Amino acid sequence: MKKKTYLFIGIIIILLIIMFVWLYSSPGFNGDILAVNLKEHINLAMHIHPYLEIEILGKNQAIPTNIGISNSGMRTIHTHDNTGKIHLESPYPYKFHMKDFFSVWGKTFNSSCIFEYCTDEKHELLFFVNDVQNSEYENLALNDGDKIKIVYKEK
């Protein structure tokens, strides 16, 4: 009876080790989360929505529809419309940052530039999260419901 118990416990331990190795060798854990394409909104470990507004020289810039969406599926960070709602949907737990959205979009954003507009002696770039000025810019960790505003303006 003891041999069967030990055998059963051994099998369980081996299965747990295999499951652990499989989980931590998947794309979400090797730094390639932005390359994952989702086919549907199922089996998600996270699903959150921050909101982005961009103002350049007094004019609001539309956030395009379908950033990160192609015939291959939806990237883990994408848009469905031009409202500024960013969809963060991942099959793996992951902390997305502002730079991840701009990377998928293929646009420049950091503490000095938004798109081709960069700070100089006449212009400044301001960054707000939930109506509070913030200095994290591209390094901001994205959270559900955050209202993010980027403003490029004359000094």
mmCIF file with all atom_site columns, C-alpha atoms in Angstrom:
data_model
loop_
_atom_site.group_PDB
_atom_site.id
_atom_site.type_symbol
_atom_site.label_atom_id
_atom_site.label_alt_id
_atom_site.label_comp_id
_atom_site.label_asym_id
_atom_site.label_entity_id
_atom_site.label_seq_id
_atom_site.pdbx_PDB_ins_code
_atom_site.Cartn_x
_atom_site.Cartn_y
_atom_site.Cartn_z
_atom_site.occupancy
_atom_site.B_iso_or_equiv
_atom_site.pdbx_formal_charge
_atom_site.auth_seq_id
_atom_site.auth_comp_id
_atom_site.auth_asym_id
_atom_site.auth_atom_id
_atom_site.pdbx_PDB_model_num
ATOM 1   C CA . MET A 1 1   ? 0.000   0.000  0.000   1.00 0.00 ? 1   MET A CA 1
ATOM 2   C CA . LYS A 1 2   ? 2.855   2.403  0.845   1.00 0.00 ? 2   LYS A CA 1
ATOM 3   C CA . LYS A 1 3   ? 4.519   1.793  -2.519  1.00 0.00 ? 3   LYS A CA 1
ATOM 4   C CA . LYS A 1 4   ? 1.318   2.767  -4.364  1.00 0.00 ? 4   LYS A CA 1
ATOM 5   C CA . THR A 1 5   ? 0.969   5.914  -2.265  1.00 0.00 ? 5   THR A CA 1
ATOM 6   C CA . TYR A 1 6   ? 4.573   6.941  -2.944  1.00 0.00 ? 6   TYR A CA 1
ATOM 7   C CA . LEU A 1 7   ? 4.142   6.169  -6.636  1.00 0.00 ? 7   LEU A CA 1
ATOM 8   C CA . PHE A 1 8   ? 0.973   8.278  -6.782  1.00 0.00 ? 8   PHE A CA 1
ATOM 9   C CA . ILE A 1 9   ? 2.672   11.211 -4.990  1.00 0.00 ? 9   ILE A CA 1
ATOM 10  C CA . GLY A 1 10  ? 5.678   10.896 -7.318  1.00 0.00 ? 10  GLY A CA 1
ATOM 11  C CA . ILE A 1 11  ? 3.465   11.026 -10.410 1.00 0.00 ? 11  ILE A CA 1
ATOM 12  C CA . ILE A 1 12  ? 1.655   14.119 -9.061  1.00 0.00 ? 12  ILE A CA 1
ATOM 13  C CA . ILE A 1 13  ? 4.982   15.855 -8.386  1.00 0.00 ? 13  ILE A CA 1
ATOM 14  C CA . ILE A 1 14  ? 6.251   15.050 -11.888 1.00 0.00 ? 14  ILE A CA 1
ATOM 15  C CA . LEU A 1 15  ? 3.018   16.365 -13.444 1.00 0.00 ? 15  LEU A CA 1
ATOM 16  C CA . LEU A 1 16  ? 3.272   19.581 -11.418 1.00 0.00 ? 16  LEU A CA 1
ATOM 17  C CA . ILE A 1 17  ? 6.880   20.082 -12.553 1.00 0.00 ? 17  ILE A CA 1
ATOM 18  C CA . ILE A 1 18  ? 5.905   19.514 -16.199 1.00 0.00 ? 18  ILE A CA 1
ATOM 19  C CA . MET A 1 19  ? 3.014   21.977 -15.876 1.00 0.00 ? 19  MET A CA 1
ATOM 20  C CA . PHE A 1 20  ? 5.287   24.580 -14.241 1.00 0.00 ? 20  PHE A CA 1
ATOM 21  C CA . VAL A 1 21  ? 7.914   24.249 -16.997 1.00 0.00 ? 21  VAL A CA 1
ATOM 22  C CA . TRP A 1 22  ? 5.252   24.433 -19.727 1.00 0.00 ? 22  TRP A CA 1
ATOM 23  C CA . LEU A 1 23  ? 3.644   27.582 -18.248 1.00 0.00 ? 23  LEU A CA 1
ATOM 24  C CA . TYR A 1 24  ? 6.907   29.436 -17.810 1.00 0.00 ? 24  TYR A CA 1
ATOM 25  C CA . SER A 1 25  ? 8.244   28.524 -21.238 1.00 0.00 ? 25  SER A CA 1
ATOM 26  C CA . SER A 1 26  ? 5.169   29.882 -23.046 1.00 0.00 ? 26  SER A CA 1
ATOM 27  C CA . PRO A 1 27  ? 5.352   33.132 -25.128 1.00 0.00 ? 27  PRO A CA 1
ATOM 28  C CA . GLY A 1 28  ? 3.820   35.261 -22.388 1.00 0.00 ? 28  GLY A CA 1
ATOM 29  C CA . PHE A 1 29  ? 6.720   34.586 -20.065 1.00 0.00 ? 29  PHE A CA 1
ATOM 30  C CA . ASN A 1 30  ? 9.684   34.951 -22.411 1.00 0.00 ? 30  ASN A CA 1
ATOM 31  C CA . GLY A 1 31  ? 9.234   38.643 -23.181 1.00 0.00 ? 31  GLY A CA 1
ATOM 32  C CA . ASP A 1 32  ? 7.320   38.211 -26.442 1.00 0.00 ? 32  ASP A CA 1
ATOM 33  C CA . ILE A 1 33  ? 3.829   39.085 -25.179 1.00 0.00 ? 33  ILE A CA 1
ATOM 34  C CA . LEU A 1 34  ? 3.372   41.834 -27.799 1.00 0.00 ? 34  LEU A CA 1
ATOM 35  C CA . ALA A 1 35  ? 3.766   39.295 -30.613 1.00 0.00 ? 35  ALA A CA 1
ATOM 36  C CA . VAL A 1 36  ? 0.878   37.142 -29.384 1.00 0.00 ? 36  VAL A CA 1
ATOM 37  C CA . ASN A 1 37  ? -2.164  37.242 -31.683 1.00 0.00 ? 37  ASN A CA 1
ATOM 38  C CA . LEU A 1 38  ? -5.531  36.422 -30.156 1.00 0.00 ? 38  LEU A CA 1
ATOM 39  C CA . LYS A 1 39  ? -8.273  34.961 -32.326 1.00 0.00 ? 39  LYS A CA 1
ATOM 40  C CA . GLU A 1 40  ? -11.068 35.583 -29.796 1.00 0.00 ? 40  GLU A CA 1
ATOM 41  C CA . HIS A 1 41  ? -11.766 37.154 -26.417 1.00 0.00 ? 41  HIS A CA 1
ATOM 42  C CA . ILE A 1 42  ? -11.567 33.847 -24.516 1.00 0.00 ? 42  ILE A CA 1
ATOM 43  C CA . ASN A 1 43  ? -9.222  32.245 -21.986 1.00 0.00 ? 43  ASN A CA 1
ATOM 44  C CA . LEU A 1 44  ? -7.796  35.605 -20.922 1.00 0.00 ? 44  LEU A CA 1
ATOM 45  C CA . ALA A 1 45  ? -5.765  36.048 -17.755 1.00 0.00 ? 45  ALA A CA 1
ATOM 46  C CA . MET A 1 46  ? -6.355  39.808 -17.991 1.00 0.00 ? 46  MET A CA 1
ATOM 47  C CA . HIS A 1 47  ? -8.673  42.209 -19.803 1.00 0.00 ? 47  HIS A CA 1
ATOM 48  C CA . ILE A 1 48  ? -8.421  45.913 -18.932 1.00 0.00 ? 48  ILE A CA 1
ATOM 49  C CA . HIS A 1 49  ? -9.070  49.259 -20.637 1.00 0.00 ? 49  HIS A CA 1
ATOM 50  C CA . PRO A 1 50  ? -7.132  52.491 -20.091 1.00 0.00 ? 50  PRO A CA 1
ATOM 51  C CA . TYR A 1 51  ? -8.145  55.526 -22.174 1.00 0.00 ? 51  TYR A CA 1
ATOM 52  C CA . LEU A 1 52  ? -5.771  57.721 -24.175 1.00 0.00 ? 52  LEU A CA 1
ATOM 53  C CA . GLU A 1 53  ? -6.147  61.284 -25.422 1.00 0.00 ? 53  GLU A CA 1
ATOM 54  C CA . ILE A 1 54  ? -3.473  63.083 -27.447 1.00 0.00 ? 54  ILE A CA 1
ATOM 55  C CA . GLU A 1 55  ? -3.472  66.835 -28.023 1.00 0.00 ? 55  GLU A CA 1
ATOM 56  C CA . ILE A 1 56  ? -0.920  68.420 -30.345 1.00 0.00 ? 56  ILE A CA 1
ATOM 57  C CA . LEU A 1 57  ? -0.718  72.196 -30.631 1.00 0.00 ? 57  LEU A CA 1
ATOM 58  C CA . GLY A 1 58  ? -4.308  72.555 -29.405 1.00 0.00 ? 58  GLY A CA 1
ATOM 59  C CA . LYS A 1 59  ? -5.834  69.890 -31.671 1.00 0.00 ? 59  LYS A CA 1
ATOM 60  C CA . ASN A 1 60  ? -7.059  66.496 -30.495 1.00 0.00 ? 60  ASN A CA 1
ATOM 61  C CA . GLN A 1 61  ? -5.541  63.610 -32.419 1.00 0.00 ? 61  GLN A CA 1
ATOM 62  C CA . ALA A 1 62  ? -7.782  60.644 -33.147 1.00 0.00 ? 62  ALA A CA 1
ATOM 63  C CA . ILE A 1 63  ? -6.492  57.308 -31.932 1.00 0.00 ? 63  ILE A CA 1
ATOM 64  C CA . PRO A 1 64  ? -6.991  55.091 -35.005 1.00 0.00 ? 64  PRO A CA 1
ATOM 65  C CA . THR A 1 65  ? -9.380  52.179 -35.191 1.00 0.00 ? 65  THR A CA 1
ATOM 66  C CA . ASN A 1 66  ? -7.866  48.674 -35.241 1.00 0.00 ? 66  ASN A CA 1
ATOM 67  C CA . ILE A 1 67  ? -4.351  49.431 -34.012 1.00 0.00 ? 67  ILE A CA 1
ATOM 68  C CA . GLY A 1 68  ? -2.893  45.960 -33.452 1.00 0.00 ? 68  GLY A CA 1
ATOM 69  C CA . ILE A 1 69  ? -5.629  44.154 -35.379 1.00 0.00 ? 69  ILE A CA 1
ATOM 70  C CA . SER A 1 70  ? -4.955  42.321 -38.633 1.00 0.00 ? 70  SER A CA 1
ATOM 71  C CA . ASN A 1 71  ? -6.028  39.192 -40.482 1.00 0.00 ? 71  ASN A CA 1
ATOM 72  C CA . SER A 1 72  ? -3.729  37.277 -38.082 1.00 0.00 ? 72  SER A CA 1
ATOM 73  C CA . GLY A 1 73  ? -5.851  38.318 -35.100 1.00 0.00 ? 73  GLY A CA 1
ATOM 74  C CA . MET A 1 74  ? -5.661  40.853 -32.300 1.00 0.00 ? 74  MET A CA 1
ATOM 75  C CA . ARG A 1 75  ? -2.392  41.719 -30.623 1.00 0.00 ? 75  ARG A CA 1
ATOM 76  C CA . THR A 1 76  ? -2.556  41.670 -26.832 1.00 0.00 ? 76  THR A CA 1
ATOM 77  C CA . ILE A 1 77  ? -2.757  45.485 -26.890 1.00 0.00 ? 77  ILE A CA 1
ATOM 78  C CA . HIS A 1 78  ? -5.081  46.984 -29.497 1.00 0.00 ? 78  HIS A CA 1
ATOM 79  C CA . THR A 1 79  ? -7.984  49.321 -30.315 1.00 0.00 ? 79  THR A CA 1
ATOM 80  C CA . HIS A 1 80  ? -11.373 48.550 -31.817 1.00 0.00 ? 80  HIS A CA 1
ATOM 81  C CA . ASP A 1 81  ? -12.492 52.131 -32.491 1.00 0.00 ? 81  ASP A CA 1
ATOM 82  C CA . ASN A 1 82  ? -11.208 55.711 -32.429 1.00 0.00 ? 82  ASN A CA 1
ATOM 83  C CA . THR A 1 83  ? -12.483 56.620 -28.946 1.00 0.00 ? 83  THR A CA 1
ATOM 84  C CA . GLY A 1 84  ? -9.076  56.292 -27.280 1.00 0.00 ? 84  GLY A CA 1
ATOM 85  C CA . LYS A 1 85  ? -10.071 53.106 -25.461 1.00 0.00 ? 85  LYS A CA 1
ATOM 86  C CA . ILE A 1 86  ? -7.047  50.790 -25.381 1.00 0.00 ? 86  ILE A CA 1
ATOM 87  C CA . HIS A 1 87  ? -7.765  47.074 -24.991 1.00 0.00 ? 87  HIS A CA 1
ATOM 88  C CA . LEU A 1 88  ? -5.216  45.056 -23.017 1.00 0.00 ? 88  LEU A CA 1
ATOM 89  C CA . GLU A 1 89  ? -6.140  41.397 -23.348 1.00 0.00 ? 89  GLU A CA 1
ATOM 90  C CA . SER A 1 90  ? -3.668  38.687 -22.527 1.00 0.00 ? 90  SER A CA 1
ATOM 91  C CA . PRO A 1 91  ? -3.730  34.932 -21.980 1.00 0.00 ? 91  PRO A CA 1
ATOM 92  C CA . TYR A 1 92  ? -0.887  35.502 -19.473 1.00 0.00 ? 92  TYR A CA 1
ATOM 93  C CA . PRO A 1 93  ? -0.610  37.857 -16.506 1.00 0.00 ? 93  PRO A CA 1
ATOM 94  C CA . TYR A 1 94  ? 1.505   40.783 -17.693 1.00 0.00 ? 94  TYR A CA 1
ATOM 95  C CA . LYS A 1 95  ? 2.079   44.417 -16.731 1.00 0.00 ? 95  LYS A CA 1
ATOM 96  C CA . PHE A 1 96  ? 1.748   46.476 -19.902 1.00 0.00 ? 96  PHE A CA 1
ATOM 97  C CA . HIS A 1 97  ? 3.312   49.932 -20.223 1.00 0.00 ? 97  HIS A CA 1
ATOM 98  C CA . MET A 1 98  ? 2.568   52.952 -22.385 1.00 0.00 ? 98  MET A CA 1
ATOM 99  C CA . LYS A 1 99  ? 5.573   52.131 -24.595 1.00 0.00 ? 99  LYS A CA 1
ATOM 100 C CA . ASP A 1 100 ? 3.959   48.773 -25.435 1.00 0.00 ? 100 ASP A CA 1
ATOM 101 C CA . PHE A 1 101 ? 0.954   50.482 -27.010 1.00 0.00 ? 101 PHE A CA 1
ATOM 102 C CA . PHE A 1 102 ? 3.142   52.835 -29.042 1.00 0.00 ? 102 PHE A CA 1
ATOM 103 C CA . SER A 1 103 ? 5.346   49.916 -30.103 1.00 0.00 ? 103 SER A CA 1
ATOM 104 C CA . VAL A 1 104 ? 2.339   48.023 -31.486 1.00 0.00 ? 104 VAL A CA 1
ATOM 105 C CA . TRP A 1 105 ? 1.095   51.253 -33.090 1.00 0.00 ? 105 TRP A CA 1
ATOM 106 C CA . GLY A 1 106 ? 4.524   51.879 -34.647 1.00 0.00 ? 106 GLY A CA 1
ATOM 107 C CA . LYS A 1 107 ? 4.686   55.460 -33.345 1.00 0.00 ? 107 LYS A CA 1
ATOM 108 C CA . THR A 1 108 ? 7.184   57.385 -31.205 1.00 0.00 ? 108 THR A CA 1
ATOM 109 C CA . PHE A 1 109 ? 6.403   58.363 -27.628 1.00 0.00 ? 109 PHE A CA 1
ATOM 110 C CA . ASN A 1 110 ? 8.807   59.169 -24.805 1.00 0.00 ? 110 ASN A CA 1
ATOM 111 C CA . SER A 1 111 ? 9.483   62.037 -22.412 1.00 0.00 ? 111 SER A CA 1
ATOM 112 C CA . SER A 1 112 ? 10.736  64.223 -25.291 1.00 0.00 ? 112 SER A CA 1
ATOM 113 C CA . CYS A 1 113 ? 8.590   63.299 -28.310 1.00 0.00 ? 113 CYS A CA 1
ATOM 114 C CA . ILE A 1 114 ? 5.100   62.368 -29.405 1.00 0.00 ? 114 ILE A CA 1
ATOM 115 C CA . PHE A 1 115 ? 5.132   61.221 -33.031 1.00 0.00 ? 115 PHE A CA 1
ATOM 116 C CA . GLU A 1 116 ? 7.476   63.650 -34.850 1.00 0.00 ? 116 GLU A CA 1
ATOM 117 C CA . TYR A 1 117 ? 6.799   66.474 -32.360 1.00 0.00 ? 117 TYR A CA 1
ATOM 118 C CA . CYS A 1 118 ? 9.693   66.903 -29.946 1.00 0.00 ? 118 CYS A CA 1
ATOM 119 C CA . THR A 1 119 ? 10.429  69.316 -27.132 1.00 0.00 ? 119 THR A CA 1
ATOM 120 C CA . ASP A 1 120 ? 12.621  72.297 -27.856 1.00 0.00 ? 120 ASP A CA 1
ATOM 121 C CA . GLU A 1 121 ? 13.054  75.868 -26.618 1.00 0.00 ? 121 GLU A CA 1
ATOM 122 C CA . LYS A 1 122 ? 9.516   76.740 -27.823 1.00 0.00 ? 122 LYS A CA 1
ATOM 123 C CA . HIS A 1 123 ? 7.567   73.530 -27.124 1.00 0.00 ? 123 HIS A CA 1
ATOM 124 C CA . GLU A 1 124 ? 6.908   71.228 -24.181 1.00 0.00 ? 124 GLU A CA 1
ATOM 125 C CA . LEU A 1 125 ? 5.422   67.786 -23.740 1.00 0.00 ? 125 LEU A CA 1
ATOM 126 C CA . LEU A 1 126 ? 3.129   67.189 -20.776 1.00 0.00 ? 126 LEU A CA 1
ATOM 127 C CA . PHE A 1 127 ? 1.794   63.864 -19.546 1.00 0.00 ? 127 PHE A CA 1
ATOM 128 C CA . PHE A 1 128 ? -1.239  63.380 -17.303 1.00 0.00 ? 128 PHE A CA 1
ATOM 129 C CA . VAL A 1 129 ? -2.780  60.329 -15.660 1.00 0.00 ? 129 VAL A CA 1
ATOM 130 C CA . ASN A 1 130 ? -6.236  60.771 -14.174 1.00 0.00 ? 130 ASN A CA 1
ATOM 131 C CA . ASP A 1 131 ? -5.851  64.574 -14.447 1.00 0.00 ? 131 ASP A CA 1
ATOM 132 C CA . VAL A 1 132 ? -2.592  64.584 -12.452 1.00 0.00 ? 132 VAL A CA 1
ATOM 133 C CA . GLN A 1 133 ? 0.686   65.484 -14.150 1.00 0.00 ? 133 GLN A CA 1
ATOM 134 C CA . ASN A 1 134 ? 2.964   62.458 -14.317 1.00 0.00 ? 134 ASN A CA 1
ATOM 135 C CA . SER A 1 135 ? 6.623   61.973 -15.249 1.00 0.00 ? 135 SER A CA 1
ATOM 136 C CA . GLU A 1 136 ? 6.543   58.292 -16.216 1.00 0.00 ? 136 GLU A CA 1
ATOM 137 C CA . TYR A 1 137 ? 5.683   58.871 -19.896 1.00 0.00 ? 137 TYR A CA 1
ATOM 138 C CA . GLU A 1 138 ? 6.519   55.682 -21.862 1.00 0.00 ? 138 GLU A CA 1
ATOM 139 C CA . ASN A 1 139 ? 7.252   53.791 -18.635 1.00 0.00 ? 139 ASN A CA 1
ATOM 140 C CA . LEU A 1 140 ? 3.769   54.251 -17.190 1.00 0.00 ? 140 LEU A CA 1
ATOM 141 C CA . ALA A 1 141 ? 2.254   50.924 -16.131 1.00 0.00 ? 141 ALA A CA 1
ATOM 142 C CA . LEU A 1 142 ? -1.244  50.766 -17.631 1.00 0.00 ? 142 LEU A CA 1
ATOM 143 C CA . ASN A 1 143 ? -4.190  50.169 -15.320 1.00 0.00 ? 143 ASN A CA 1
ATOM 144 C CA . ASP A 1 144 ? -7.876  49.600 -15.908 1.00 0.00 ? 144 ASP A CA 1
ATOM 145 C CA . GLY A 1 145 ? -9.817  52.835 -16.244 1.00 0.00 ? 145 GLY A CA 1
ATOM 146 C CA . ASP A 1 146 ? -6.795  55.148 -16.296 1.00 0.00 ? 146 ASP A CA 1
ATOM 147 C CA . LYS A 1 147 ? -7.411  58.378 -18.214 1.00 0.00 ? 147 LYS A CA 1
ATOM 148 C CA . ILE A 1 148 ? -4.130  59.249 -19.938 1.00 0.00 ? 148 ILE A CA 1
ATOM 149 C CA . LYS A 1 149 ? -3.532  62.531 -21.718 1.00 0.00 ? 149 LYS A CA 1
ATOM 150 C CA . ILE A 1 150 ? -0.488  63.563 -23.729 1.00 0.00 ? 150 ILE A CA 1
ATOM 151 C CA . VAL A 1 151 ? -0.184  67.267 -24.558 1.00 0.00 ? 151 VAL A CA 1
ATOM 152 C CA . TYR A 1 152 ? 2.383   68.792 -26.922 1.00 0.00 ? 152 TYR A CA 1
ATOM 153 C CA . LYS A 1 153 ? 2.118   72.581 -26.834 1.00 0.00 ? 153 LYS A CA 1
ATOM 154 C CA . GLU A 1 154 ? 3.907   75.873 -27.081 1.00 0.00 ? 154 GLU A CA 1
ATOM 155 C CA . LYS A 1 155 ? 5.551   77.078 -23.879 1.00 0.00 ? 155 LYS A CA 1
#
